[in-house]
Short mmCIF file of C-alpha atoms in Angstrom, two decimals:
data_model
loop_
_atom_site.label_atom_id
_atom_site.label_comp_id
_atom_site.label_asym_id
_atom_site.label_seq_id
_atom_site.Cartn_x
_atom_site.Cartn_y
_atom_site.Cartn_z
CA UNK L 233 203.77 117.79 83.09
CA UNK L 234 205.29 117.19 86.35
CA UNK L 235 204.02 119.39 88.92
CA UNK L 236 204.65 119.77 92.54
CA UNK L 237 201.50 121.11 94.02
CA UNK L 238 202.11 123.02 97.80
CA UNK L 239 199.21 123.76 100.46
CA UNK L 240 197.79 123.37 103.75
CA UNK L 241 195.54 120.48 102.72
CA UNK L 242 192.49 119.32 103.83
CA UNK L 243 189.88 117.18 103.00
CA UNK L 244 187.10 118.57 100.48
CA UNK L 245 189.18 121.97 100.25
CA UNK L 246 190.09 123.32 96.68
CA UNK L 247 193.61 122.02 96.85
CA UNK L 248 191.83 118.13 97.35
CA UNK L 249 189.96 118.99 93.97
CA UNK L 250 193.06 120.76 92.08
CA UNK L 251 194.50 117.39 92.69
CA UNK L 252 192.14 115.45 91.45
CA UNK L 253 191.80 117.76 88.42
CA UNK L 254 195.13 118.08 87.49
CA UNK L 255 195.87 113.64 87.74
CA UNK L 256 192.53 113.35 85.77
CA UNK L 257 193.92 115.38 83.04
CA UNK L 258 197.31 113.28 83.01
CA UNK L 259 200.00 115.31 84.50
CA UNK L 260 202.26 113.53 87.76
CA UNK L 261 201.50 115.47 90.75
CA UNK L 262 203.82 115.70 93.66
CA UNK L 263 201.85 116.66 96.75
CA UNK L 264 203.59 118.21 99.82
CA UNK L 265 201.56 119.87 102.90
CA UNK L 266 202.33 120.69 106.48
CA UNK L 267 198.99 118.61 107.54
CA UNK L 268 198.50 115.41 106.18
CA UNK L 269 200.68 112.61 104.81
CA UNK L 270 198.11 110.34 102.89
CA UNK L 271 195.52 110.12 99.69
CA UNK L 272 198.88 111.05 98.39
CA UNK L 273 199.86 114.06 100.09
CA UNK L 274 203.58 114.37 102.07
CA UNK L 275 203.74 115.91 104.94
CA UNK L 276 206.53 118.29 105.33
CA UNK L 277 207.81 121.66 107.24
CA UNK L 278 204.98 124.98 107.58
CA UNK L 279 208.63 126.37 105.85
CA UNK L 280 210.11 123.70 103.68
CA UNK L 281 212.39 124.91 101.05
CA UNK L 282 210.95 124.12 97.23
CA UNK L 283 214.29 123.58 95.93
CA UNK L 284 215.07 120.78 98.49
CA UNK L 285 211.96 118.87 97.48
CA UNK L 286 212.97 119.46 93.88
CA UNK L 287 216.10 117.91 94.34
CA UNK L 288 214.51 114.97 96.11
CA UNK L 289 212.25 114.16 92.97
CA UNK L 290 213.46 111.61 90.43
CA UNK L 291 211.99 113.26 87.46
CA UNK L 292 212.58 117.48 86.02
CA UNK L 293 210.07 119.62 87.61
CA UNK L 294 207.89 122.15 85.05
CA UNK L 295 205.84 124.15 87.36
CA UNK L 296 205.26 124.96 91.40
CA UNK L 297 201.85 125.42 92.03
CA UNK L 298 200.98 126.26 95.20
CA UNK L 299 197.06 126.74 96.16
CA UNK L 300 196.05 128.84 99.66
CA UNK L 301 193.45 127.12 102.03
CA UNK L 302 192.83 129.25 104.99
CA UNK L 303 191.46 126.01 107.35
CA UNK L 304 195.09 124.39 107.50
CA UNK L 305 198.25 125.37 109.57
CA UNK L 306 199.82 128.93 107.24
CA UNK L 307 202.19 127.58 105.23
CA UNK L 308 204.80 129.61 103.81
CA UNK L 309 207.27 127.75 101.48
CA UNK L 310 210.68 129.10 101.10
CA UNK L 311 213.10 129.56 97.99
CA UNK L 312 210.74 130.13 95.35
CA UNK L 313 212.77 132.58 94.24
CA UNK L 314 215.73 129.90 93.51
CA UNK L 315 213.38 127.57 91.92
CA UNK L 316 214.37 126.93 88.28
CA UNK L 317 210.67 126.23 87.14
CA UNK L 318 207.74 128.73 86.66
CA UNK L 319 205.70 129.83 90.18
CA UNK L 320 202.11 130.04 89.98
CA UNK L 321 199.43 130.65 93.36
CA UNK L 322 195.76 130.17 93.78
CA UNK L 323 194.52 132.12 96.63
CA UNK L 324 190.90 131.53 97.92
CA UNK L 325 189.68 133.15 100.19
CA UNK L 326 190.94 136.84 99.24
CA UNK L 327 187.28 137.95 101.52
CA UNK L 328 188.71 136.89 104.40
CA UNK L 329 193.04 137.18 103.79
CA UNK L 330 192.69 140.19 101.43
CA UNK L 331 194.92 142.20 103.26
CA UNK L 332 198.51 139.38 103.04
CA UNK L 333 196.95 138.12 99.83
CA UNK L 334 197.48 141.34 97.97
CA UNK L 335 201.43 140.96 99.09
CA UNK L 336 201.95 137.40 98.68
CA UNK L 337 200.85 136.94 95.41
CA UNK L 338 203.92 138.88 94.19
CA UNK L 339 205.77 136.17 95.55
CA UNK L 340 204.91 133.84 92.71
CA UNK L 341 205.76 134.35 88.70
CA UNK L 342 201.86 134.56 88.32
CA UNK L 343 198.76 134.58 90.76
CA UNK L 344 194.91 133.55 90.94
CA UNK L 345 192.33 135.32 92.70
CA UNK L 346 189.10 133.49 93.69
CA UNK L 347 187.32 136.30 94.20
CA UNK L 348 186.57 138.50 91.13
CA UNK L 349 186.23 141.70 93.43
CA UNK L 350 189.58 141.39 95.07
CA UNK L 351 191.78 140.61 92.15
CA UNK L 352 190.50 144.25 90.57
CA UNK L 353 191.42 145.45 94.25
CA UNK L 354 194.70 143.55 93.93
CA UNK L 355 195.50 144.93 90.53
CA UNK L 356 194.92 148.85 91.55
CA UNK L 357 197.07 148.32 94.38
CA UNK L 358 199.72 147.34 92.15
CA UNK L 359 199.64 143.13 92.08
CA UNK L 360 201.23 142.22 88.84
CA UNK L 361 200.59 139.01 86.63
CA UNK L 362 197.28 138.01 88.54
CA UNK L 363 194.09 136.79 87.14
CA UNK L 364 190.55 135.92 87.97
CA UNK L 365 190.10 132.05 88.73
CA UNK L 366 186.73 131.57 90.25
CA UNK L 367 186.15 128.23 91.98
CA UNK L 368 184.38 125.07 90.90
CA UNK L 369 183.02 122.00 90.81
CA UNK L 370 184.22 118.07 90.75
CA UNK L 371 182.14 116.68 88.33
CA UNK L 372 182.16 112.93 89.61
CA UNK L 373 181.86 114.06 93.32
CA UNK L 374 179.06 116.63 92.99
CA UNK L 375 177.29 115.07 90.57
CA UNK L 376 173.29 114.40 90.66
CA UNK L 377 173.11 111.25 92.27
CA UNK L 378 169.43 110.76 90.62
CA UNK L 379 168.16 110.06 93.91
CA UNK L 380 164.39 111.46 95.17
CA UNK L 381 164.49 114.89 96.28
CA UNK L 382 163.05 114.53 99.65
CA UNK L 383 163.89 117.79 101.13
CA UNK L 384 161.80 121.04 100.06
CA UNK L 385 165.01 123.16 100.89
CA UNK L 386 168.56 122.38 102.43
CA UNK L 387 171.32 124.30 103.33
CA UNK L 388 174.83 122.67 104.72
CA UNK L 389 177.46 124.55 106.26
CA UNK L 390 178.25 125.80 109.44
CA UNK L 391 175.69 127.29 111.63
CA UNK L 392 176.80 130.70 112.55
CA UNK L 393 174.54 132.84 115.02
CA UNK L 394 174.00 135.26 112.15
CA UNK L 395 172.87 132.38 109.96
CA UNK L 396 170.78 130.82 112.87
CA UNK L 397 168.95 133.90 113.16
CA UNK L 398 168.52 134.13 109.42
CA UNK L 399 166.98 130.23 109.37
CA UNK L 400 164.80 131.76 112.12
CA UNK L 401 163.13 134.74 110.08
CA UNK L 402 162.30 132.26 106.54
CA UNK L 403 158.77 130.79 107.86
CA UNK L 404 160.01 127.90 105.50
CA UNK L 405 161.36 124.40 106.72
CA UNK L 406 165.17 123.91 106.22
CA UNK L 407 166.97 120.94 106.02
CA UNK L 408 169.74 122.40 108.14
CA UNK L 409 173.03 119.98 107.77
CA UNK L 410 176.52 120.26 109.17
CA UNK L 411 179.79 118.48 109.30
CA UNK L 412 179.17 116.42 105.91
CA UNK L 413 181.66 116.65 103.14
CA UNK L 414 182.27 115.25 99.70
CA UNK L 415 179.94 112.44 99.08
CA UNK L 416 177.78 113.00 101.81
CA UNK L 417 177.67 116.50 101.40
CA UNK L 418 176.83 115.82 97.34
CA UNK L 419 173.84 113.18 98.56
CA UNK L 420 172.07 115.70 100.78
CA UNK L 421 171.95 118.16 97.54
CA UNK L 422 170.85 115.54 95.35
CA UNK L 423 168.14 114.74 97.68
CA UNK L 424 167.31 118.79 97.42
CA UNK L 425 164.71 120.43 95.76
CA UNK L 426 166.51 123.67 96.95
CA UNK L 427 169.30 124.80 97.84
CA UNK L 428 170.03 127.90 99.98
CA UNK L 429 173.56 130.14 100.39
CA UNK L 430 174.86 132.26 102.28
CA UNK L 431 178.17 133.75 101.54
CA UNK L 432 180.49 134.73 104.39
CA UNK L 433 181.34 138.24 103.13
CA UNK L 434 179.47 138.08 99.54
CA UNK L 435 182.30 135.85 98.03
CA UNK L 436 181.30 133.71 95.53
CA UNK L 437 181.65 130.06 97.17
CA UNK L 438 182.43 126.73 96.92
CA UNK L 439 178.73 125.98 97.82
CA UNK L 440 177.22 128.17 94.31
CA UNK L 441 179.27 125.82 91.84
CA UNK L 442 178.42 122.18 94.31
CA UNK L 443 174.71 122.48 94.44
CA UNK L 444 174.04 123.41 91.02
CA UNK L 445 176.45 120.56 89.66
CA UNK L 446 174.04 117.84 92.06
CA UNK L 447 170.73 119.31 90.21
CA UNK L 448 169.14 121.65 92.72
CA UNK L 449 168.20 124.82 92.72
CA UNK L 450 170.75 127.58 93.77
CA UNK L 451 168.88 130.25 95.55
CA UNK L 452 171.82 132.58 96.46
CA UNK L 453 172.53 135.76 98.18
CA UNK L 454 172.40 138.17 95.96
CA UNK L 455 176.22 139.47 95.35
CA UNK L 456 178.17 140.58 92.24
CA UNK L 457 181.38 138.53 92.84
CA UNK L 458 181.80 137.56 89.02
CA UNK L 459 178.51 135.58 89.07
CA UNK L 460 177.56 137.41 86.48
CA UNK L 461 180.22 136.90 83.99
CA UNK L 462 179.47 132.61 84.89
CA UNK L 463 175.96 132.42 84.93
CA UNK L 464 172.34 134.03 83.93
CA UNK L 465 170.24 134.78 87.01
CA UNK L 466 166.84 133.29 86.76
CA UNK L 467 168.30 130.78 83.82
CA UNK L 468 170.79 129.19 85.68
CA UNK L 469 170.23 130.39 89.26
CA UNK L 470 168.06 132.33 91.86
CA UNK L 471 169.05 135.38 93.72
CA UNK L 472 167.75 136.36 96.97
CA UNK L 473 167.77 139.56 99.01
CA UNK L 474 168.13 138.19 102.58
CA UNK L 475 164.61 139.80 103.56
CA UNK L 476 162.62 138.14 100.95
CA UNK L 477 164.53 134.73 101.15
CA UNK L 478 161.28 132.86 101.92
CA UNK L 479 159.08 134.58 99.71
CA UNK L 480 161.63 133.07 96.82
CA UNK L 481 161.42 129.65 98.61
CA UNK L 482 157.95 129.41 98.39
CA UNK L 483 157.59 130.82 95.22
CA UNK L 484 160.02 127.89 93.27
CA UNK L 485 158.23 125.02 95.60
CA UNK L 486 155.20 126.42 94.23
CA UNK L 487 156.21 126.09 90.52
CA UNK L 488 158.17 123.16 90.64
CA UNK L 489 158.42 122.98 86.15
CA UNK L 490 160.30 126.58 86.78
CA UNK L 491 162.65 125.18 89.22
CA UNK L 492 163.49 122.03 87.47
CA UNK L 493 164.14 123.97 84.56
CA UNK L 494 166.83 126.61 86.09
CA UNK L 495 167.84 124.09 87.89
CA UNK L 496 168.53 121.98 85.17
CA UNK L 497 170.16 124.59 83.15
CA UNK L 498 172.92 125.25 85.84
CA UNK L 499 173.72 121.89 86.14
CA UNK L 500 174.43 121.44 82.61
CA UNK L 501 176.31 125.18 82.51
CA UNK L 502 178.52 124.57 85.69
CA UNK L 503 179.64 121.06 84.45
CA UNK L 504 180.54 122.12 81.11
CA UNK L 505 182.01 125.53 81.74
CA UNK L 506 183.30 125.32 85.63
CA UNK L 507 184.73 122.12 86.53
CA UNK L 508 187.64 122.22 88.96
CA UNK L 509 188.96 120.64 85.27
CA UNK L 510 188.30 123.62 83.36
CA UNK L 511 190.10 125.53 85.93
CA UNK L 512 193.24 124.09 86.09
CA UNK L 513 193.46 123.74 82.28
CA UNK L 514 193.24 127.81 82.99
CA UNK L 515 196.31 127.75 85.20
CA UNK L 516 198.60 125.24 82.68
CA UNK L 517 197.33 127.67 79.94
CA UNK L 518 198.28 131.17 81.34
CA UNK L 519 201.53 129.57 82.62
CA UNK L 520 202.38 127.84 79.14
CA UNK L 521 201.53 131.55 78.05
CA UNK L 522 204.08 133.04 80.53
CA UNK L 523 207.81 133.65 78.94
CA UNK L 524 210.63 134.95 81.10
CA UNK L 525 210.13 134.28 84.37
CA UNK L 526 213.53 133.99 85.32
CA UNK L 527 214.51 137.36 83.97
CA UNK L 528 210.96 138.97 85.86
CA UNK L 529 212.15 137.44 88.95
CA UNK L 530 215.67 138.55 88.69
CA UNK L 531 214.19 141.87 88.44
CA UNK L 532 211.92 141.86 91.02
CA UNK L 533 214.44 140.97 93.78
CA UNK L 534 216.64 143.45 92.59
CA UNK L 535 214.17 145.72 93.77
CA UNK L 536 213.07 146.83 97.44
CA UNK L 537 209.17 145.95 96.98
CA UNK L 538 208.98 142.53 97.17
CA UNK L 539 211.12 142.52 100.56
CA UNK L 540 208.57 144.67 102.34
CA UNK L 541 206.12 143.07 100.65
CA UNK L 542 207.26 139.63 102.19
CA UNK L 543 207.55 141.71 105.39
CA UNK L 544 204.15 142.71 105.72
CA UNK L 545 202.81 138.91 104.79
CA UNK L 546 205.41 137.56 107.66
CA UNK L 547 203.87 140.57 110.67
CA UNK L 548 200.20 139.67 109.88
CA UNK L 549 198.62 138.32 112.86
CA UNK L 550 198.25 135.27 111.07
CA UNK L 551 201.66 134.17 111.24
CA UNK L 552 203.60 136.10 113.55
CA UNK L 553 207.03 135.53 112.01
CA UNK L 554 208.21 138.99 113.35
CA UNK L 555 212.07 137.90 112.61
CA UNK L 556 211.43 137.19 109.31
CA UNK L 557 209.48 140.20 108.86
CA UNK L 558 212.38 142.43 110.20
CA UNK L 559 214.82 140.97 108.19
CA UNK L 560 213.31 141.27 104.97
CA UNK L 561 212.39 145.14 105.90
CA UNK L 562 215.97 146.20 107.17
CA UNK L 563 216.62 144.20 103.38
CA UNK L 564 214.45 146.42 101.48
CA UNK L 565 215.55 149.92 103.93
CA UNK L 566 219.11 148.86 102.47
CA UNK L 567 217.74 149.00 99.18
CA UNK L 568 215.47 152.47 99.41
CA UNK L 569 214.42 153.76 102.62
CA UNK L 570 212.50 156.35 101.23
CA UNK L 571 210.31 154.20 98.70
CA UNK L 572 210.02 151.63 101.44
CA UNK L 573 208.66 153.80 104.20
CA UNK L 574 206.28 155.28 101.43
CA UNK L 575 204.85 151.87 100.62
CA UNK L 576 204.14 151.26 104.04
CA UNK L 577 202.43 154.19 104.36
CA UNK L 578 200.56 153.38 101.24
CA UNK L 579 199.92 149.51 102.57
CA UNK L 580 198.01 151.66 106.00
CA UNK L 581 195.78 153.53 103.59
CA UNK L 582 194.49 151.11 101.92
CA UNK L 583 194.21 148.85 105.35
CA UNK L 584 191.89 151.69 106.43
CA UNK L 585 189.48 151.61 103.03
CA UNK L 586 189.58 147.60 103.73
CA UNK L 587 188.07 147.65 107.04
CA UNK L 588 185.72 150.49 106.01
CA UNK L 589 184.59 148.15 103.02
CA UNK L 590 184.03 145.18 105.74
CA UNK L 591 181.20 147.51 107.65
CA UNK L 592 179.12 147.66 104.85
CA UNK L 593 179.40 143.69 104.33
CA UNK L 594 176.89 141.24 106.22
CA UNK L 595 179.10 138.88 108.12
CA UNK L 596 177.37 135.59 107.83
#
């Protein structure tokens, strides 16, 4: 396939690995983002129009794919509508951008959630043709490097105050690391008897599928997230409860057979079943299984609900494109005021449950 892949790219984000995943399995990517023009990405506008790139390539186009990374300049590519080839989104970090996430994916002929909890939020608020896609691993840049596990327990990843005072309350050394990516990020786990997580709002993370693909333990916070439906606690991984997070250290330095052997058994689950490979060969698949798009799309800007939809994306703080954001809601008033005003009403509601949801969620 040809495929033109859209984000705000940066190094060792998803959208580096979808790449990687999607050239591996023979398709001809064409990579366009906003913040970097090399490793064969093009820079180009936060707004480019798709159908002028399309134009620009030599070759027909079969699919858009565009994948959300929330480090990056917001990047909102225009015309997707126009564009004579299937639309498909990855969005993932629906913890933190839950609230334009739920819009934006209607934007697209079909959207990924990364986080198992907010797609079923998505879907009872109304977000059509969207499915689960948890994240992954790269299996040649996370893999166990066979080298000797010299640290009793690591953790990499940025050192929040919340996290800082966690470290503090363990009474267990940690190799505390920050600033490393990729293959220096990979070597530190493979040097790991242990390692710990923390999620930032009890996502399921990058982190969960990169240290059990280098061979250490996972000890995790315990969250739902879909981990479940992936992998077998205490067979492929290790919960912990926050409180008793050095308790579980000790325990698994203690028994070091035990540890080896979950350890093991999640490195051979998350390669085999959760490569970044595996989850692109999801994407091609559900889009292969997609018919008529272009009559779905037709229909859905006949209607008012994707304009305010794109209205509320364009107002979130985030962006700030309040012209854009009028324009497309005078649009959809022209089309039904009434059904308009009562979906913003609706969209407030459910903004209110959101940020009552967010108290009851550590912030690490």
């Amino acid at each position: 396939m040809n495929i033109i892949l859209l984000s705000n790219y940066s190094i060792g984000c998803v959208p580096f690995y979808v790449k990687r995943a999607l050239e591996k399995l023979g398709h001809n990517v064409y990579s366009f983002s906003p913040d970097y023009d090399s490793n064969g990405w093009t820079r180009c506008s936060k707004d480019v129009d798709v159908n002028e790139i399309v134009k620009n390539i030599s070759v027909p186009i079969d699919l858009v794919l565009c994948v959300e990374a929330s480090t990056g300049t917001k990047f909102f590519p225009k015309g997707l509508d126009r564009v004579p080839v299937p639309t498909a989104w990855w969005g993932i970090d629906n913890h933190l951008n839950y609230r334009w996430h739920k819009e934006y994916a209607n934007v697209f002929d079909i959207a990924f959630f990364a986080q198992k909890e907010y797609l079923l939020k998505a879907q009872k608020y109304g977000t059509k043709n969207s499915f689960w896609l948890p994240l992954g691993c790269d299996e040649d840049i996370h893999r166990d490097r066979n080298l000797e596990r010299i640290y009793d327990v690591s953790f990499v990843g940025n050192l929040t105050p919340n996290r800082k005072a966690f470290f503090n309350t363990l009474d267990v050394p940690v190799n505390l690391v920050s600033g490393v990516y990729l293959d220096e990020m990979s070597k530190v786990y493979s040097q790991s008897k242990i390692v710990l997580n923390i999620s930032a709002r009890e996502d399921l993370n990058m982190r969960a599928f990169e240290v059990m693909c280098a061979g250490a333990l996972l000890v995790t916070q315990r969250i739902d997230a879909g981990i479940h439906d992936l992998f077998a606690e205490g067979r492929h991984f290790v919960f912990h409860d926050i409180k008793n997070a050095g308790d579980i250290l000790r325990y698994y330095l203690d028994h070091p057979k035990e540890r080896e052997r979950i350890a093991g058994a999640g490195k051979e689950i998350v390669i085999r079943e959760n490569s970044y490979t595996k989850r692109v060969e999801t994407i091609l698949a559900k889009v292969k299984e997609f018919s008529g798009y272009a009559e779905t799309r037709k229909q859905k800007y006949d209607s008012y609900k994707i304009y305010i939809q794109e209205s509320l994306v364009y107002r979130h703080r985030s962006f700030k494109l309040q012209n854009e954001a009028r324009q497309l809601f005078h649009e959809a008033i022209s089309r039904n005021a009434v059904l308009t005003l009562f979906y913003v009403l609706r969209f407030s509601l459910f903004r209110l449950i959101e940020r009552i949801d967010k108290i009851f969620k550590k912030n690490f």
